[in-house]
Short mmCIF file of C-alpha atoms in Angstrom, two decimals:
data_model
loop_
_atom_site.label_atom_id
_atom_site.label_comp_id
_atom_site.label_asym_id
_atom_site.label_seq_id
_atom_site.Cartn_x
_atom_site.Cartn_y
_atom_site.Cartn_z
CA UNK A 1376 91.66 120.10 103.74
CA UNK A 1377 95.34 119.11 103.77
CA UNK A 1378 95.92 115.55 104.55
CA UNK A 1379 99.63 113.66 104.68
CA UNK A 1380 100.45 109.49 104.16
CA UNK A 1381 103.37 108.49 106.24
CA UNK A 1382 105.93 105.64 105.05
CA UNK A 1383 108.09 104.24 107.50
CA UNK A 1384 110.33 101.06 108.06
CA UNK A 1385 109.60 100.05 111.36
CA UNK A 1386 111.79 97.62 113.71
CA UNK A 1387 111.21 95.42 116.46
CA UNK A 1388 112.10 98.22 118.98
CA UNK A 1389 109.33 100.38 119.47
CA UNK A 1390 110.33 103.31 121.15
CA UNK A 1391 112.94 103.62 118.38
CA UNK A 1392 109.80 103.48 116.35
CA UNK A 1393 107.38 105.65 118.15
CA UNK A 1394 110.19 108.50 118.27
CA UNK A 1395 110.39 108.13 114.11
CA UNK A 1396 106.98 108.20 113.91
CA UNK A 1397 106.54 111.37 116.40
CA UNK A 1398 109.43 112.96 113.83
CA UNK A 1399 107.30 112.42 110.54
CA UNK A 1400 104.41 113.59 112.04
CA UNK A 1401 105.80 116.79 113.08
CA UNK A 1402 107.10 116.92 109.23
CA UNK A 1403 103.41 116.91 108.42
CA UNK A 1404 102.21 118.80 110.80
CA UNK A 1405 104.40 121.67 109.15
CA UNK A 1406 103.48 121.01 106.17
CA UNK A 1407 100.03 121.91 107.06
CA UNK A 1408 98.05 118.12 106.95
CA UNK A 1409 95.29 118.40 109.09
CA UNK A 1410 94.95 114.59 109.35
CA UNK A 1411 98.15 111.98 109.04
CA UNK A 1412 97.82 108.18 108.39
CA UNK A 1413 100.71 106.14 109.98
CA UNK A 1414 101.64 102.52 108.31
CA UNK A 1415 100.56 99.21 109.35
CA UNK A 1416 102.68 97.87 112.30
CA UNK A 1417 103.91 101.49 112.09
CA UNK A 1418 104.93 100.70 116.40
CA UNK A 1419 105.76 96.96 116.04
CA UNK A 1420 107.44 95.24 113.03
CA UNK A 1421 108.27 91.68 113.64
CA UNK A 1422 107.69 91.60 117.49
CA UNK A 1423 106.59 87.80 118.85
CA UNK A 1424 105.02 89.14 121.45
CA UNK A 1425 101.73 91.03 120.64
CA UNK A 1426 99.46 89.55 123.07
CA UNK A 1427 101.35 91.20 125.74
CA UNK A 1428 101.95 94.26 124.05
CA UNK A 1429 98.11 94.19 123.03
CA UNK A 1430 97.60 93.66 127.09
CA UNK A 1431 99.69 96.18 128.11
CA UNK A 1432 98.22 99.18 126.22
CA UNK A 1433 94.80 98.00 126.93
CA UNK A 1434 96.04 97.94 130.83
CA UNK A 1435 97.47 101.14 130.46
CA UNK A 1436 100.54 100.69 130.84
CA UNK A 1437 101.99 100.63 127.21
CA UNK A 1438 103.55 103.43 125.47
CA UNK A 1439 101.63 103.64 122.36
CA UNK A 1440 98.53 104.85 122.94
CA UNK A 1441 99.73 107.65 125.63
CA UNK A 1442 102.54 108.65 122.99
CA UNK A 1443 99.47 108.43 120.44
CA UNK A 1444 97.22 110.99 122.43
CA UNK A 1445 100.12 113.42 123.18
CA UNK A 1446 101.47 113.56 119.60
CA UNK A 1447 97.88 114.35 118.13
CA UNK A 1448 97.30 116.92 121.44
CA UNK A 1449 100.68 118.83 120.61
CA UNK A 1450 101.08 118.54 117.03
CA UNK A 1451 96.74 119.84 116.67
CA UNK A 1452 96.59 116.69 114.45
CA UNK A 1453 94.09 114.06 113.07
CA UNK A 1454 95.87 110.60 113.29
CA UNK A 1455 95.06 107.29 111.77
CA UNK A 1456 97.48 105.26 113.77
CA UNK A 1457 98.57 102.49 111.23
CA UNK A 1458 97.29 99.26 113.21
CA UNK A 1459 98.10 98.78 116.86
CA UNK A 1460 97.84 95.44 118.49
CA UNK A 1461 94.78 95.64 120.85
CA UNK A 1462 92.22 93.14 122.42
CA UNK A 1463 88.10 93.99 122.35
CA UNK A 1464 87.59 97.43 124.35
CA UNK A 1465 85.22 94.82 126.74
CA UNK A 1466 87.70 92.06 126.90
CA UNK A 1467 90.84 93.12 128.08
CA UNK A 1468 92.19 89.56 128.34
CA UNK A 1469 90.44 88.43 124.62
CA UNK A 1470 92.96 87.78 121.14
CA UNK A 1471 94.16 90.90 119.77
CA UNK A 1472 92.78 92.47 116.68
CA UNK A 1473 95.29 94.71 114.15
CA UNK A 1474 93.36 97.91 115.11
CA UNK A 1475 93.39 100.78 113.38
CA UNK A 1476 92.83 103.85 115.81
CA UNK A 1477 91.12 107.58 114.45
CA UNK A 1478 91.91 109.97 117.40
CA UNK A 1479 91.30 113.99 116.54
CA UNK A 1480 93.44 116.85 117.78
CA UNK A 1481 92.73 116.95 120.65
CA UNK A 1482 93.96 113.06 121.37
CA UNK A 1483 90.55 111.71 121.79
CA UNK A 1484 89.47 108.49 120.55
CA UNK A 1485 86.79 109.07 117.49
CA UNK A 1486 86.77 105.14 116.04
CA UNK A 1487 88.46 102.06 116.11
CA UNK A 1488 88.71 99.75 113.13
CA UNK A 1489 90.05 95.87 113.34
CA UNK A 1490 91.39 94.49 110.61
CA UNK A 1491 88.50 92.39 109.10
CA UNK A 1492 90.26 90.32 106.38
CA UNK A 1493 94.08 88.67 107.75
CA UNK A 1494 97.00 87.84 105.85
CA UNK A 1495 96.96 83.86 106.18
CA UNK A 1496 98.68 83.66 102.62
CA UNK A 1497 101.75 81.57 101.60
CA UNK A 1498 104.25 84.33 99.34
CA UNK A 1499 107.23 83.13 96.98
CA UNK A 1500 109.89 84.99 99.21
CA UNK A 1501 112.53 84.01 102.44
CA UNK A 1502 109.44 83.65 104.63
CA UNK A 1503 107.00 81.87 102.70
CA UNK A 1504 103.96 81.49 105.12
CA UNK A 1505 102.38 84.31 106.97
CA UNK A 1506 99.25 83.56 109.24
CA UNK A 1507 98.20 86.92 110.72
CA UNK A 1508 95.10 84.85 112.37
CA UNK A 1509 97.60 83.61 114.73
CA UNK A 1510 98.08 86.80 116.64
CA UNK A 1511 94.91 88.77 115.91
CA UNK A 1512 91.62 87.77 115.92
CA UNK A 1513 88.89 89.47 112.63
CA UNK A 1514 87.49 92.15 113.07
CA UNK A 1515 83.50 92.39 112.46
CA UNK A 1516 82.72 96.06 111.51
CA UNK A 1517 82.75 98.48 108.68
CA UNK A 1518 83.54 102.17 110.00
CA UNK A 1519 83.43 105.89 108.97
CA UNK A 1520 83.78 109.00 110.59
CA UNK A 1521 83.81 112.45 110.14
CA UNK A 1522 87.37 114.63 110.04
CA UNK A 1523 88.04 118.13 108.93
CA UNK A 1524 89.57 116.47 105.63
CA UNK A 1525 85.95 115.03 104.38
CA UNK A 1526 84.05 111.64 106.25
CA UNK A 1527 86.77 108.55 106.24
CA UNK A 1528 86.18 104.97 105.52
CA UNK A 1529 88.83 102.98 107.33
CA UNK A 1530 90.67 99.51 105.90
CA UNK A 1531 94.12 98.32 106.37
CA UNK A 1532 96.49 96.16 104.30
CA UNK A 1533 95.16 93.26 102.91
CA UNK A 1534 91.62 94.26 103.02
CA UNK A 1535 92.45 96.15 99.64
CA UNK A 1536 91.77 92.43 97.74
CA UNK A 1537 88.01 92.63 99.17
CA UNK A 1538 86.32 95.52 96.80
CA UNK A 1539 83.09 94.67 98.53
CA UNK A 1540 83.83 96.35 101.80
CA UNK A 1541 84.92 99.34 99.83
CA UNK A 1542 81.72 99.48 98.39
CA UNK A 1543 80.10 99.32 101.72
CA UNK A 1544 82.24 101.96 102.78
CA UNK A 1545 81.06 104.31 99.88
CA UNK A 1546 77.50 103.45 100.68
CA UNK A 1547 78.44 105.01 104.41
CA UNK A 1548 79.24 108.16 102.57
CA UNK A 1549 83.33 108.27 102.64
CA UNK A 1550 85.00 110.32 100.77
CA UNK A 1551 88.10 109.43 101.09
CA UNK A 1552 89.83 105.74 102.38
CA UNK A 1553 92.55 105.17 104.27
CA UNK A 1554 94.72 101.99 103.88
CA UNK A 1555 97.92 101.47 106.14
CA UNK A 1556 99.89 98.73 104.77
CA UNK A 1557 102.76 96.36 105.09
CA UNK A 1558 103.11 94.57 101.56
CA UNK A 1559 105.36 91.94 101.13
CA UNK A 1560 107.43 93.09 98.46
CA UNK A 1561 106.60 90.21 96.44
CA UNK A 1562 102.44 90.54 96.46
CA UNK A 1563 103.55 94.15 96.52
CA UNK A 1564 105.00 94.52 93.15
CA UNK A 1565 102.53 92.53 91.55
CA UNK A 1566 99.47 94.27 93.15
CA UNK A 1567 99.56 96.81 95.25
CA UNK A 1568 99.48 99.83 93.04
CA UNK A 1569 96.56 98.40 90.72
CA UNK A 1570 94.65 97.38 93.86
CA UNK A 1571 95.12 100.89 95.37
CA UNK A 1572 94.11 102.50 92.37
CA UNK A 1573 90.97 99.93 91.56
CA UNK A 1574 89.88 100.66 94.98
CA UNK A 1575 89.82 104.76 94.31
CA UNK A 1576 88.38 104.26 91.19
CA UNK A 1577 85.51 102.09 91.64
CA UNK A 1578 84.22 104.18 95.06
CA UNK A 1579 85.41 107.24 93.67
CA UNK A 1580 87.46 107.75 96.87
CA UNK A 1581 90.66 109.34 97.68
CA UNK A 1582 92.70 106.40 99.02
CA UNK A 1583 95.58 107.64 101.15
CA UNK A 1584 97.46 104.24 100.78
CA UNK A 1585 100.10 104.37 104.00
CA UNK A 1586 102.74 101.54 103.57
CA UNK A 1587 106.03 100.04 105.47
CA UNK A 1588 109.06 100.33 103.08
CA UNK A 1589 112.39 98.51 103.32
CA UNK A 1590 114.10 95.69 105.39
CA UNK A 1591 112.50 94.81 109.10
CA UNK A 1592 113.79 92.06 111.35
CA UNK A 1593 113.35 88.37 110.44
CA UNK A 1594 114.07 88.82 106.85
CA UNK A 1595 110.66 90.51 106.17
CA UNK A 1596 111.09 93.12 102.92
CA UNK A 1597 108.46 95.27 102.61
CA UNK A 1598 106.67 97.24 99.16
CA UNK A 1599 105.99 100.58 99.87
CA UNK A 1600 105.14 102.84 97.34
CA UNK A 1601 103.06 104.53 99.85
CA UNK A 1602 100.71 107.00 97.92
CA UNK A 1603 98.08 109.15 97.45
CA UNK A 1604 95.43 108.47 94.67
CA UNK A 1605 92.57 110.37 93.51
CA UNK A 1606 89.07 109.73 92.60
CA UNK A 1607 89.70 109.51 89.30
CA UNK A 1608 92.79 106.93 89.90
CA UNK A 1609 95.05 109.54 89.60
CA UNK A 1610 98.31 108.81 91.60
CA UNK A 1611 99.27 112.09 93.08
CA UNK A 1612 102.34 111.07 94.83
CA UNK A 1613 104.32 108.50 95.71
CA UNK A 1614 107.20 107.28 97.82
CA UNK A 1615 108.83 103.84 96.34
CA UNK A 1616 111.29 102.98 99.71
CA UNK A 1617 112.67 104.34 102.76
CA UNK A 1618 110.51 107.20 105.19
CA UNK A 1619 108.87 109.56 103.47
CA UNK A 1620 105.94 112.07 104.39
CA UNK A 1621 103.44 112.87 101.56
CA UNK A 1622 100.93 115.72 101.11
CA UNK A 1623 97.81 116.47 99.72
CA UNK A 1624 94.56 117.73 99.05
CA UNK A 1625 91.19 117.12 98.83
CA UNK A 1626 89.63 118.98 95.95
CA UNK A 1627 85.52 118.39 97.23
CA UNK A 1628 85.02 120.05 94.10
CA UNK A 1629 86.28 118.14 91.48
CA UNK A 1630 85.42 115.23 93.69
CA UNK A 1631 81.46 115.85 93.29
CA UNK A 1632 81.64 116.78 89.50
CA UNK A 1633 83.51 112.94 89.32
CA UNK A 1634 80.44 111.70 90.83
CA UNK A 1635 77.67 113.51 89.49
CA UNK A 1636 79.66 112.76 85.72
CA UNK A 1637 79.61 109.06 86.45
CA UNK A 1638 77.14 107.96 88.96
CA UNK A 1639 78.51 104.70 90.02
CA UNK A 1640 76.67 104.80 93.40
CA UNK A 1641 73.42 105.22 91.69
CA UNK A 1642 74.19 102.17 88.87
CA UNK A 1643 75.17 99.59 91.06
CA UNK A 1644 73.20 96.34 90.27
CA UNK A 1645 74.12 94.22 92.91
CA UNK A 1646 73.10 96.27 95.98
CA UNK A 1647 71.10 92.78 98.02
CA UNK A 1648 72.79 89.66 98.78
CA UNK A 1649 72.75 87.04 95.63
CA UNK A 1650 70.78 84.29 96.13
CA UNK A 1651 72.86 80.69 96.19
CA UNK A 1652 72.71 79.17 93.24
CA UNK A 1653 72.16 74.88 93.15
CA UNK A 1654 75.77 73.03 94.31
CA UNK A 1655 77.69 72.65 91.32
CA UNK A 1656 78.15 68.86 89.90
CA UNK A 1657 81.31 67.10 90.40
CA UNK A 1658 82.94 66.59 86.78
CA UNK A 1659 83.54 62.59 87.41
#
């Protein structure tokens, strides 16, 4: 029940990329993880030109997903593959979503998670504005799936601000959450680690927090402090720059006696939609 977050710093070259990322895996692989989680943009970091690189692996004739499939078939690995751009499996030609593939050991497809929540936020550092809903479209689902390490909820990045799809992802049943990640190192140091812990806490989750870590082209400097946190918010390791690979373990165990100690799932008030209230009255 070994699992393994991976922190990289990705560039704008991707093979350069996909060839670190094959590396790290293999590190994990021999450290016995049964399932890895890559980092956001773990192919792609500061590209212009994701619609055709969304295009081109959804044509087939991209390197990711290929080098995706073979890594996972020859390293007999799990793989959360960060986010990749791709457009709707029906609409080749569509907007991209940041998608966030689950494919098993033997390289086959299991889900696919797009980014619901973007990054259209305006940060105190060189770059100022980011508007992620420029090159990907939202994503419209909640997901879950079964792996040998326990039944995943998927998010990435900035969803960790939204606690309510977390919630909904407990309700599924997961038992652990992964989040792939490329904090700015500004929102990063302010946030990140209490968000990543809330997040375990409140669903009483592993989170295996995956995150980009250093300098990428454009000026963009990311957080990391990729980690892995426990049900109990317990940070069990930690990487603060540069690649690292990190292992764990699920302890189902102690996991249940967390839940059956403090039944959050079963106290929850606010399981329905709240009702609007009347429009509030403009102080003149």
């Amino acid at each position: 029940m070994s699992f393994a977050v991976i922190q990289m710093v990705s560039q704008d070259d991707v093979l350069a990329n996909l060839s670190a990322a094959r590396r790290l895996l293999e590190q994990a692989a021999a450290g016995g993880a049964r399932l890895a989680v890559l980092p956001e943009n773990f192919a792609a970091m500061g590209r212009r030109d994701l619609a055709a690189l969304g295009r081109a692996e959804a044509d087939g004739t991209g390197p990711i997903l290929p080098w995706l499939k073979q890594a996972a078939r020859d390293l007999r690995l799990w793989i959360v593959a960060g986010t990749i751009p791709l457009p709707p499996d029906d609409r080749p030609a569509a907007k991209a979503h940041a998608c966030s593939l689950l494919v098993d050991e033997r390289g086959e497809r299991v889900v696919r998670y797009d980014k619901l929540h973007l990054f259209d936020v305006d940060v105190a550092d060189s770059r100022g504005r980011y508007r992620e809903s420029d090159d990907y479209a939202f994503g419209g689902q909640v997901v879950v799936a079964d792996t040998p390490v326990g039944r995943l909820g998927l998010t990435v990045c900035y969803d960790l601000r939204f606690p309510e799809l977390y919630s909904r992802l407990r309700e599924a049943g997961a038992e652990l959450i992964t989040a792939p990640a490329a904090f700015t190192a500004v929102t990063g140091a302010a946030h990140w680690q209490v968000l990543t812990r809330a997040r375990a806490i409140e669903t009483q989750c592993y989170v295996l927090a995956a995150g980009q870590g250093g300098s990428h082209p454009g000026g963009r400097e990311t957080f990391g402090h990729s980690a892995l946190i426990d049900p109990w918010g317990r940070v069990l390791a930690e990487q603060p720059q540069g690649e690292a690979v990190l292992l764990g373990q699920r302890d189902a165990e102690e996991q249940a006696a967390i839940r059956q100690r403090m039944p959050i799932a079963r106290h929850r008030r606010f399981l329905a939609p709240v009702e609007p209230g009347p429009a509030p009255t403009e102080n003149l």
